[in-house]
Amino acid sequence: MNLSQLLHHFKEELKDVYEEEEVKSIFFISVEHLLQLRRSQLMLNWEKEPEPEKLTSFLTILEGLKTHKPIQYLLGEAFFYGSVFKVNEAVLIPRPETEELVDWILEEKRPAPSVIDFGTGTGCIAISLKKHLKDASVTAVDISEEALRIASENAGINQAEVSFVSADILTFQSDTKFDIIVSNPPYITEKERTEMQQNVLAHEPHLALFVTDERPLLFYEAVADFALSNLKENGSLFFEINEYLAQEMIQMLKDKSFVSIELRKDMQGKDRMIRAGLKLNHLSSGVI
């Protein structure tokens, strides 16, 4: 079976699972991963027949796709901010909108900043920041030991020196002050489950996805409280947020004495990111 025939086979087998364009995109990702052929190169290699073991790998991927398993988990890797990150079902697959959050943080152009990332997962935010801020001191926190194992491996793969800490966002304390505090915590409410795709619900870790309907800002409040004590003068607090809770987030930050609160939309026009700072009199007096 050559690559042209294999693509046709993917389309036929997955027509009830994915749209055709998505099948093609998944196929191209698989080809690049297994055969090291980019999409542009594939156009000249449609008649190429994969070796038997490679063909078996393609068919194994196809069977996984039929169960709605994301291609990133099937390949064991995902791309984020120009780098490769190992993934498994203990960590969320890095999203493009999170790349926009990294972009925003890098816009600040701080010299040798101290950074802490809460709920690091794959380590994609912390590692990407360290790779682009060579003199930064970066700490990454997660409650999941398996997530920290994956994140540590990703730091090694990407040659990024990051300190990983096993801790609960809700109770973590430190005497260290930080220039940048960032978090992309669980923010999907239980009532939003029905809107989610099956491949996410069935395979991505619910611990990293969901919060209760009663306290949807639970983790944001905890990180914000940490920032009240641990954010340096002129430091910035960054969050990736639930688009439906943007105004609640702004009000929560105002109630906790944060200022210069800025809301940004992602590439799809959704309210997705917030940055905030603290008043100087708060930092000097300790008064909330």
PDB file of C-alpha atoms in Angstrom:
ATOM      1  CA  MET A   1       0.000   0.000   0.000  1.00  0.00           C
ATOM      2  CA  ASN A   2       1.528   3.322  -1.065  1.00  0.00           C
ATOM      3  CA  LEU A   3       0.951   6.633   0.714  1.00  0.00           C
ATOM      4  CA  SER A   4      -1.796   7.740  -1.648  1.00  0.00           C
ATOM      5  CA  GLN A   5      -3.704   4.522  -1.029  1.00  0.00           C
ATOM      6  CA  LEU A   6      -3.028   4.780   2.679  1.00  0.00           C
ATOM      7  CA  LEU A   7      -4.527   8.277   2.823  1.00  0.00           C
ATOM      8  CA  HIS A   8      -7.629   6.992   1.027  1.00  0.00           C
ATOM      9  CA  HIS A   9      -7.833   4.164   3.567  1.00  0.00           C
ATOM     10  CA  PHE A  10      -7.626   6.670   6.451  1.00  0.00           C
ATOM     11  CA  LYS A  11     -10.421   8.739   4.915  1.00  0.00           C
ATOM     12  CA  GLU A  12     -12.704   5.748   4.485  1.00  0.00           C
ATOM     13  CA  GLU A  13     -12.071   4.300   7.931  1.00  0.00           C
ATOM     14  CA  LEU A  14     -12.462   7.621   9.740  1.00  0.00           C
ATOM     15  CA  LYS A  15     -15.291   9.238   7.785  1.00  0.00           C
ATOM     16  CA  ASP A  16     -17.707   8.721  10.682  1.00  0.00           C
ATOM     17  CA  VAL A  17     -15.232  10.065  13.245  1.00  0.00           C
ATOM     18  CA  TYR A  18     -13.586  13.155  11.721  1.00  0.00           C
ATOM     19  CA  GLU A  19     -14.198  15.650   8.928  1.00  0.00           C
ATOM     20  CA  GLU A  20     -12.154  14.891   5.809  1.00  0.00           C
ATOM     21  CA  GLU A  21      -9.834  17.886   6.239  1.00  0.00           C
ATOM     22  CA  GLU A  22      -9.082  16.824   9.784  1.00  0.00           C
ATOM     23  CA  VAL A  23      -8.308  13.289   8.607  1.00  0.00           C
ATOM     24  CA  LYS A  24      -5.862  14.693   6.064  1.00  0.00           C
ATOM     25  CA  SER A  25      -4.206  16.854   8.695  1.00  0.00           C
ATOM     26  CA  ILE A  26      -3.865  13.880  11.052  1.00  0.00           C
ATOM     27  CA  PHE A  27      -2.457  11.764   8.222  1.00  0.00           C
ATOM     28  CA  PHE A  28       0.155  14.395   7.377  1.00  0.00           C
ATOM     29  CA  ILE A  29       1.206  14.579  11.041  1.00  0.00           C
ATOM     30  CA  SER A  30       1.532  10.796  11.104  1.00  0.00           C
ATOM     31  CA  VAL A  31       3.630  10.759   7.927  1.00  0.00           C
ATOM     32  CA  GLU A  32       5.992  13.400   9.276  1.00  0.00           C
ATOM     33  CA  HIS A  33       6.348  11.510  12.560  1.00  0.00           C
ATOM     34  CA  LEU A  34       6.860   8.032  11.064  1.00  0.00           C
ATOM     35  CA  LEU A  35       8.610   8.803   7.783  1.00  0.00           C
ATOM     36  CA  GLN A  36      10.144  12.246   8.428  1.00  0.00           C
ATOM     37  CA  LEU A  37       8.392  13.577   5.338  1.00  0.00           C
ATOM     38  CA  ARG A  38       6.957  17.064   5.561  1.00  0.00           C
ATOM     39  CA  ARG A  39       3.702  17.842   3.780  1.00  0.00           C
ATOM     40  CA  SER A  40       5.524  19.614   0.954  1.00  0.00           C
ATOM     41  CA  GLN A  41       7.773  16.570   0.482  1.00  0.00           C
ATOM     42  CA  LEU A  42       4.811  14.218   0.555  1.00  0.00           C
ATOM     43  CA  MET A  43       3.485  15.701  -2.651  1.00  0.00           C
ATOM     44  CA  LEU A  44       6.456  14.138  -4.443  1.00  0.00           C
ATOM     45  CA  ASN A  45       6.251  10.820  -2.625  1.00  0.00           C
ATOM     46  CA  TRP A  46       2.657   9.616  -2.978  1.00  0.00           C
ATOM     47  CA  GLU A  47       3.825   6.382  -4.608  1.00  0.00           C
ATOM     48  CA  LYS A  48       6.209   5.593  -1.764  1.00  0.00           C
ATOM     49  CA  GLU A  49       5.347   2.354   0.037  1.00  0.00           C
ATOM     50  CA  PRO A  50       6.148   2.373   3.781  1.00  0.00           C
ATOM     51  CA  GLU A  51       8.226  -0.506   5.072  1.00  0.00           C
ATOM     52  CA  PRO A  52       6.126  -3.250   6.721  1.00  0.00           C
ATOM     53  CA  GLU A  53       6.839  -2.144  10.283  1.00  0.00           C
ATOM     54  CA  LYS A  54       6.005   1.465   9.393  1.00  0.00           C
ATOM     55  CA  LEU A  55       2.788   0.366   7.710  1.00  0.00           C
ATOM     56  CA  THR A  56       1.895  -1.527  10.883  1.00  0.00           C
ATOM     57  CA  SER A  57       2.476   1.683  12.862  1.00  0.00           C
ATOM     58  CA  PHE A  58       0.157   3.610  10.538  1.00  0.00           C
ATOM     59  CA  LEU A  59      -2.572   1.011  10.966  1.00  0.00           C
ATOM     60  CA  THR A  60      -2.107   1.015  14.754  1.00  0.00           C
ATOM     61  CA  ILE A  61      -2.569   4.787  14.739  1.00  0.00           C
ATOM     62  CA  LEU A  62      -5.680   4.364  12.605  1.00  0.00           C
ATOM     63  CA  GLU A  63      -7.220   1.952  15.113  1.00  0.00           C
ATOM     64  CA  GLY A  64      -6.515   4.387  17.941  1.00  0.00           C
ATOM     65  CA  LEU A  65      -8.111   7.235  16.016  1.00  0.00           C
ATOM     66  CA  LYS A  66     -11.295   5.195  15.644  1.00  0.00           C
ATOM     67  CA  THR A  67     -11.644   5.300  19.440  1.00  0.00           C
ATOM     68  CA  HIS A  68     -11.345   9.126  19.378  1.00  0.00           C
ATOM     69  CA  LYS A  69      -7.873   8.983  20.928  1.00  0.00           C
ATOM     70  CA  PRO A  70      -6.016  12.208  20.034  1.00  0.00           C
ATOM     71  CA  ILE A  71      -3.213  11.847  17.512  1.00  0.00           C
ATOM     72  CA  GLN A  72      -0.769  13.467  19.962  1.00  0.00           C
ATOM     73  CA  TYR A  73      -1.295  10.666  22.479  1.00  0.00           C
ATOM     74  CA  LEU A  74      -0.967   8.042  19.759  1.00  0.00           C
ATOM     75  CA  LEU A  75       2.353   9.522  18.658  1.00  0.00           C
ATOM     76  CA  GLY A  76       3.465  10.361  22.188  1.00  0.00           C
ATOM     77  CA  GLU A  77       4.384  13.926  21.315  1.00  0.00           C
ATOM     78  CA  ALA A  78       2.951  17.344  20.554  1.00  0.00           C
ATOM     79  CA  PHE A  79       4.382  20.557  19.143  1.00  0.00           C
ATOM     80  CA  PHE A  80       4.253  23.761  21.183  1.00  0.00           C
ATOM     81  CA  TYR A  81       5.924  27.090  20.522  1.00  0.00           C
ATOM     82  CA  GLY A  82       8.314  25.548  18.019  1.00  0.00           C
ATOM     83  CA  SER A  83       9.396  22.687  20.257  1.00  0.00           C
ATOM     84  CA  VAL A  84       8.487  19.026  20.707  1.00  0.00           C
ATOM     85  CA  PHE A  85       6.930  17.900  23.987  1.00  0.00           C
ATOM     86  CA  LYS A  86       6.318  14.365  25.141  1.00  0.00           C
ATOM     87  CA  VAL A  87       2.694  13.704  26.096  1.00  0.00           C
ATOM     88  CA  ASN A  88       0.649  10.897  27.547  1.00  0.00           C
ATOM     89  CA  GLU A  89      -2.798  10.677  29.085  1.00  0.00           C
ATOM     90  CA  ALA A  90      -1.528  12.065  32.395  1.00  0.00           C
ATOM     91  CA  VAL A  91      -1.109  15.534  30.859  1.00  0.00           C
ATOM     92  CA  LEU A  92      -3.187  17.855  28.732  1.00  0.00           C
ATOM     93  CA  ILE A  93      -2.179  18.271  25.117  1.00  0.00           C
ATOM     94  CA  PRO A  94      -0.701  21.791  24.745  1.00  0.00           C
ATOM     95  CA  ARG A  95      -3.085  24.139  22.918  1.00  0.00           C
ATOM     96  CA  PRO A  96      -2.360  26.902  20.384  1.00  0.00           C
ATOM     97  CA  GLU A  97      -4.085  29.497  22.573  1.00  0.00           C
ATOM     98  CA  THR A  98      -1.559  28.791  25.321  1.00  0.00           C
ATOM     99  CA  GLU A  99       1.177  29.731  22.855  1.00  0.00           C
ATOM    100  CA  GLU A 100      -0.462  33.153  22.724  1.00  0.00           C
ATOM    101  CA  LEU A 101      -0.146  33.407  26.504  1.00  0.00           C
ATOM    102  CA  VAL A 102       3.582  32.656  26.230  1.00  0.00           C
ATOM    103  CA  ASP A 103       3.840  35.327  23.519  1.00  0.00           C
ATOM    104  CA  TRP A 104       2.235  37.874  25.809  1.00  0.00           C
ATOM    105  CA  ILE A 105       4.587  37.094  28.678  1.00  0.00           C
ATOM    106  CA  LEU A 106       7.613  37.392  26.393  1.00  0.00           C
ATOM    107  CA  GLU A 107       6.404  40.817  25.218  1.00  0.00           C
ATOM    108  CA  GLU A 108       7.398  42.197  28.623  1.00  0.00           C
ATOM    109  CA  LYS A 109      11.099  41.671  27.805  1.00  0.00           C
ATOM    110  CA  ARG A 110      12.114  41.470  31.455  1.00  0.00           C
ATOM    111  CA  PRO A 111      15.844  40.979  32.167  1.00  0.00           C
ATOM    112  CA  ALA A 112      16.553  37.751  34.082  1.00  0.00           C
ATOM    113  CA  PRO A 113      13.036  37.369  35.504  1.00  0.00           C
ATOM    114  CA  SER A 114      12.042  34.912  38.216  1.00  0.00           C
ATOM    115  CA  VAL A 115       9.031  32.901  37.025  1.00  0.00           C
ATOM    116  CA  ILE A 116       6.647  30.410  38.604  1.00  0.00           C
ATOM    117  CA  ASP A 117       4.130  28.359  36.618  1.00  0.00           C
ATOM    118  CA  PHE A 118       1.253  26.714  38.499  1.00  0.00           C
ATOM    119  CA  GLY A 119      -0.332  23.557  37.064  1.00  0.00           C
ATOM    120  CA  THR A 120       2.531  23.039  34.647  1.00  0.00           C
ATOM    121  CA  GLY A 121       1.359  19.740  33.062  1.00  0.00           C
ATOM    122  CA  THR A 122       3.760  19.013  30.195  1.00  0.00           C
ATOM    123  CA  GLY A 123       5.855  21.967  31.309  1.00  0.00           C
ATOM    124  CA  CYS A 124       5.101  23.695  28.017  1.00  0.00           C
ATOM    125  CA  ILE A 125       4.736  27.207  29.460  1.00  0.00           C
ATOM    126  CA  ALA A 126       7.668  27.034  31.869  1.00  0.00           C
ATOM    127  CA  ILE A 127      10.018  25.357  29.389  1.00  0.00           C
ATOM    128  CA  SER A 128       9.099  27.682  26.511  1.00  0.00           C
ATOM    129  CA  LEU A 129       9.701  30.720  28.713  1.00  0.00           C
ATOM    130  CA  LYS A 130      13.072  29.375  29.858  1.00  0.00           C
ATOM    131  CA  LYS A 131      14.139  28.639  26.266  1.00  0.00           C
ATOM    132  CA  HIS A 132      13.386  32.222  25.241  1.00  0.00           C
ATOM    133  CA  LEU A 133      14.520  33.898  28.465  1.00  0.00           C
ATOM    134  CA  LYS A 134      17.923  32.291  28.936  1.00  0.00           C
ATOM    135  CA  ASP A 135      18.704  34.170  32.156  1.00  0.00           C
ATOM    136  CA  ALA A 136      15.328  33.482  33.754  1.00  0.00           C
ATOM    137  CA  SER A 137      14.907  31.460  36.923  1.00  0.00           C
ATOM    138  CA  VAL A 138      11.881  29.229  36.324  1.00  0.00           C
ATOM    139  CA  THR A 139       9.913  27.101  38.777  1.00  0.00           C
ATOM    140  CA  ALA A 140       7.020  24.840  37.752  1.00  0.00           C
ATOM    141  CA  VAL A 141       4.437  23.375  40.138  1.00  0.00           C
ATOM    142  CA  ASP A 142       2.003  20.481  39.698  1.00  0.00           C
ATOM    143  CA  ILE A 143       0.101  18.116  41.971  1.00  0.00           C
ATOM    144  CA  SER A 144       0.479  15.152  39.591  1.00  0.00           C
ATOM    145  CA  GLU A 145       3.678  13.141  39.997  1.00  0.00           C
ATOM    146  CA  GLU A 146       3.267  11.622  36.522  1.00  0.00           C
ATOM    147  CA  ALA A 147       2.819  15.081  35.002  1.00  0.00           C
ATOM    148  CA  LEU A 148       6.005  16.225  36.724  1.00  0.00           C
ATOM    149  CA  ARG A 149       7.850  13.196  35.375  1.00  0.00           C
ATOM    150  CA  ILE A 150       6.765  14.063  31.834  1.00  0.00           C
ATOM    151  CA  ALA A 151       7.549  17.752  32.357  1.00  0.00           C
ATOM    152  CA  SER A 152      11.025  16.897  33.645  1.00  0.00           C
ATOM    153  CA  GLU A 153      11.667  14.748  30.582  1.00  0.00           C
ATOM    154  CA  ASN A 154      10.494  17.606  28.373  1.00  0.00           C
ATOM    155  CA  ALA A 155      12.868  19.992  30.098  1.00  0.00           C
ATOM    156  CA  GLY A 156      15.702  17.595  29.300  1.00  0.00           C
ATOM    157  CA  ILE A 157      14.625  17.160  25.688  1.00  0.00           C
ATOM    158  CA  ASN A 158      14.463  20.928  25.250  1.00  0.00           C
ATOM    159  CA  GLN A 159      17.621  21.658  27.257  1.00  0.00           C
ATOM    160  CA  ALA A 160      15.745  23.993  29.583  1.00  0.00           C
ATOM    161  CA  GLU A 161      16.730  24.284  33.240  1.00  0.00           C
ATOM    162  CA  VAL A 162      13.483  24.363  35.203  1.00  0.00           C
ATOM    163  CA  SER A 163      12.914  23.558  38.893  1.00  0.00           C
ATOM    164  CA  PHE A 164       9.906  21.267  39.363  1.00  0.00           C
ATOM    165  CA  VAL A 165       7.912  21.180  42.590  1.00  0.00           C
ATOM    166  CA  SER A 166       5.295  18.640  43.619  1.00  0.00           C
ATOM    167  CA  ALA A 167       2.572  20.615  45.397  1.00  0.00           C
ATOM    168  CA  ASP A 168      -1.102  21.507  45.465  1.00  0.00           C
ATOM    169  CA  ILE A 169      -1.942  24.943  44.046  1.00  0.00           C
ATOM    170  CA  LEU A 170      -4.473  25.377  46.845  1.00  0.00           C
ATOM    171  CA  THR A 171      -1.925  25.087  49.648  1.00  0.00           C
ATOM    172  CA  PHE A 172       1.483  25.925  48.127  1.00  0.00           C
ATOM    173  CA  GLN A 173       3.559  28.552  49.951  1.00  0.00           C
ATOM    174  CA  SER A 174       6.984  30.014  49.341  1.00  0.00           C
ATOM    175  CA  ASP A 175       9.256  32.765  50.669  1.00  0.00           C
ATOM    176  CA  THR A 176      10.489  33.513  47.143  1.00  0.00           C
ATOM    177  CA  LYS A 177       9.331  36.602  45.257  1.00  0.00           C
ATOM    178  CA  PHE A 178       8.621  36.344  41.534  1.00  0.00           C
ATOM    179  CA  ASP A 179       8.570  38.767  38.611  1.00  0.00           C
ATOM    180  CA  ILE A 180       6.080  36.610  36.735  1.00  0.00           C
ATOM    181  CA  ILE A 181       3.419  34.309  38.145  1.00  0.00           C
ATOM    182  CA  VAL A 182       1.517  32.352  35.505  1.00  0.00           C
ATOM    183  CA  SER A 183      -1.113  29.653  35.549  1.00  0.00           C
ATOM    184  CA  ASN A 184      -3.326  27.744  33.151  1.00  0.00           C
ATOM    185  CA  PRO A 185      -5.307  25.840  35.793  1.00  0.00           C
ATOM    186  CA  PRO A 186      -8.412  23.661  35.435  1.00  0.00           C
ATOM    187  CA  TYR A 187     -11.232  25.979  34.341  1.00  0.00           C
ATOM    188  CA  ILE A 188     -13.948  23.995  32.593  1.00  0.00           C
ATOM    189  CA  THR A 189     -17.131  23.765  34.653  1.00  0.00           C
ATOM    190  CA  GLU A 190     -19.091  20.548  34.954  1.00  0.00           C
ATOM    191  CA  LYS A 191     -22.027  22.059  33.076  1.00  0.00           C
ATOM    192  CA  GLU A 192     -19.756  22.620  30.055  1.00  0.00           C
ATOM    193  CA  ARG A 193     -19.014  18.893  29.654  1.00  0.00           C
ATOM    194  CA  THR A 194     -21.776  18.485  27.081  1.00  0.00           C
ATOM    195  CA  GLU A 195     -20.046  20.986  24.775  1.00  0.00           C
ATOM    196  CA  MET A 196     -16.757  19.097  24.742  1.00  0.00           C
ATOM    197  CA  GLN A 197     -15.439  16.744  22.088  1.00  0.00           C
ATOM    198  CA  GLN A 198     -15.411  13.028  22.832  1.00  0.00           C
ATOM    199  CA  ASN A 199     -11.666  12.706  22.264  1.00  0.00           C
ATOM    200  CA  VAL A 200     -11.025  15.203  25.075  1.00  0.00           C
ATOM    201  CA  LEU A 201     -13.527  13.727  27.520  1.00  0.00           C
ATOM    202  CA  ALA A 202     -12.441  10.144  26.969  1.00  0.00           C
ATOM    203  CA  HIS A 203      -8.679  10.600  27.058  1.00  0.00           C
ATOM    204  CA  GLU A 204      -7.419  13.854  28.591  1.00  0.00           C
ATOM    205  CA  PRO A 205      -6.983  14.011  32.399  1.00  0.00           C
ATOM    206  CA  HIS A 206     -10.094  15.346  34.119  1.00  0.00           C
ATOM    207  CA  LEU A 207      -7.951  16.506  37.060  1.00  0.00           C
ATOM    208  CA  ALA A 208      -6.425  19.110  34.729  1.00  0.00           C
ATOM    209  CA  LEU A 209      -9.704  20.057  33.043  1.00  0.00           C
ATOM    210  CA  PHE A 210     -12.629  20.442  35.399  1.00  0.00           C
ATOM    211  CA  VAL A 211     -13.742  22.566  38.317  1.00  0.00           C
ATOM    212  CA  THR A 212     -17.036  22.511  40.168  1.00  0.00           C
ATOM    213  CA  ASP A 213     -19.918  24.690  39.032  1.00  0.00           C
ATOM    214  CA  GLU A 214     -20.106  26.062  42.579  1.00  0.00           C
ATOM    215  CA  ARG A 215     -16.496  27.383  42.677  1.00  0.00           C
ATOM    216  CA  PRO A 216     -15.237  27.761  39.109  1.00  0.00           C
ATOM    217  CA  LEU A 217     -12.517  30.255  40.136  1.00  0.00           C
ATOM    218  CA  LEU A 218     -11.138  28.107  42.956  1.00  0.00           C
ATOM    219  CA  PHE A 219      -7.653  27.682  41.495  1.00  0.00           C
ATOM    220  CA  TYR A 220      -7.453  31.257  40.210  1.00  0.00           C
ATOM    221  CA  GLU A 221      -8.262  32.570  43.662  1.00  0.00           C
ATOM    222  CA  ALA A 222      -5.519  30.436  45.193  1.00  0.00           C
ATOM    223  CA  VAL A 223      -2.888  31.609  42.704  1.00  0.00           C
ATOM    224  CA  ALA A 224      -4.039  35.219  43.092  1.00  0.00           C
ATOM    225  CA  ASP A 225      -3.701  34.914  46.891  1.00  0.00           C
ATOM    226  CA  PHE A 226      -0.192  33.522  46.397  1.00  0.00           C
ATOM    227  CA  ALA A 227       0.605  36.510  44.181  1.00  0.00           C
ATOM    228  CA  LEU A 228      -0.523  38.947  46.888  1.00  0.00           C
ATOM    229  CA  SER A 229       2.430  37.776  48.988  1.00  0.00           C
ATOM    230  CA  ASN A 230       4.903  36.648  46.338  1.00  0.00           C
ATOM    231  CA  LEU A 231       4.672  38.998  43.363  1.00  0.00           C
ATOM    232  CA  LYS A 232       7.543  41.467  43.111  1.00  0.00           C
ATOM    233  CA  GLU A 233       7.095  45.196  42.653  1.00  0.00           C
ATOM    234  CA  ASN A 234       6.137  45.801  39.011  1.00  0.00           C
ATOM    235  CA  GLY A 235       5.630  42.060  38.601  1.00  0.00           C
ATOM    236  CA  SER A 236       2.847  40.537  36.494  1.00  0.00           C
ATOM    237  CA  LEU A 237       0.267  37.844  37.127  1.00  0.00           C
ATOM    238  CA  PHE A 238      -0.863  35.978  34.001  1.00  0.00           C
ATOM    239  CA  PHE A 239      -3.755  33.557  33.579  1.00  0.00           C
ATOM    240  CA  GLU A 240      -5.289  31.552  30.783  1.00  0.00           C
ATOM    241  CA  ILE A 241      -9.014  31.641  31.505  1.00  0.00           C
ATOM    242  CA  ASN A 242     -12.443  30.261  30.705  1.00  0.00           C
ATOM    243  CA  GLU A 243     -13.952  32.576  28.080  1.00  0.00           C
ATOM    244  CA  TYR A 244     -17.319  32.493  29.886  1.00  0.00           C
ATOM    245  CA  LEU A 245     -15.846  33.690  33.175  1.00  0.00           C
ATOM    246  CA  ALA A 246     -13.842  36.715  32.021  1.00  0.00           C
ATOM    247  CA  GLN A 247     -15.890  39.312  33.888  1.00  0.00           C
ATOM    248  CA  GLU A 248     -15.934  37.193  37.050  1.00  0.00           C
ATOM    249  CA  MET A 249     -12.150  36.926  36.793  1.00  0.00           C
ATOM    250  CA  ILE A 250     -11.753  40.687  36.439  1.00  0.00           C
ATOM    251  CA  GLN A 251     -13.978  41.320  39.447  1.00  0.00           C
ATOM    252  CA  MET A 252     -12.156  38.741  41.543  1.00  0.00           C
ATOM    253  CA  LEU A 253      -8.809  40.375  40.777  1.00  0.00           C
ATOM    254  CA  LYS A 254     -10.183  43.835  41.568  1.00  0.00           C
ATOM    255  CA  ASP A 255     -11.580  42.574  44.856  1.00  0.00           C
ATOM    256  CA  LYS A 256      -8.097  41.317  45.770  1.00  0.00           C
ATOM    257  CA  SER A 257      -6.525  44.751  45.031  1.00  0.00           C
ATOM    258  CA  PHE A 258      -4.964  43.894  41.661  1.00  0.00           C
ATOM    259  CA  VAL A 259      -4.634  46.755  39.191  1.00  0.00           C
ATOM    260  CA  SER A 260      -3.727  47.286  35.529  1.00  0.00           C
ATOM    261  CA  ILE A 261      -5.989  44.361  34.702  1.00  0.00           C
ATOM    262  CA  GLU A 262      -5.937  43.587  30.988  1.00  0.00           C
ATOM    263  CA  LEU A 263      -8.095  41.050  29.178  1.00  0.00           C
ATOM    264  CA  ARG A 264      -6.993  39.635  25.821  1.00  0.00           C
ATOM    265  CA  LYS A 265      -8.765  37.553  23.222  1.00  0.00           C
ATOM    266  CA  ASP A 266      -7.195  34.525  21.552  1.00  0.00           C
ATOM    267  CA  MET A 267      -6.875  33.971  17.800  1.00  0.00           C
ATOM    268  CA  GLN A 268     -10.484  32.766  17.712  1.00  0.00           C
ATOM    269  CA  GLY A 269     -11.779  35.953  19.292  1.00  0.00           C
ATOM    270  CA  LYS A 270     -12.485  34.372  22.694  1.00  0.00           C
ATOM    271  CA  ASP A 271     -11.654  36.053  26.011  1.00  0.00           C
ATOM    272  CA  ARG A 272      -8.741  33.807  26.940  1.00  0.00           C
ATOM    273  CA  MET A 273      -5.981  35.631  28.857  1.00  0.00           C
ATOM    274  CA  ILE A 274      -5.655  38.098  31.713  1.00  0.00           C
ATOM    275  CA  ARG A 275      -2.700  40.040  33.062  1.00  0.00           C
ATOM    276  CA  ALA A 276      -2.685  41.979  36.337  1.00  0.00           C
ATOM    277  CA  GLY A 277      -0.332  43.752  38.727  1.00  0.00           C
ATOM    278  CA  LEU A 278      -0.424  45.076  42.290  1.00  0.00           C
ATOM    279  CA  LYS A 279      -0.539  48.576  43.753  1.00  0.00           C
ATOM    280  CA  LEU A 280       2.761  49.774  45.153  1.00  0.00           C
ATOM    281  CA  ASN A 281       1.150  50.695  48.489  1.00  0.00           C
ATOM    282  CA  HIS A 282      -0.128  47.133  48.766  1.00  0.00           C
ATOM    283  CA  LEU A 283       3.364  45.763  48.214  1.00  0.00           C
ATOM    284  CA  SER A 284       4.953  48.092  50.720  1.00  0.00           C
ATOM    285  CA  SER A 285       2.345  47.908  53.461  1.00  0.00           C
ATOM    286  CA  GLY A 286       1.098  44.365  53.097  1.00  0.00           C
ATOM    287  CA  VAL A 287      -2.482  45.656  53.250  1.00  0.00           C
ATOM    288  CA  ILE A 288      -4.940  43.894  50.942  1.00  0.00           C
TER     289      ILE A 288
END
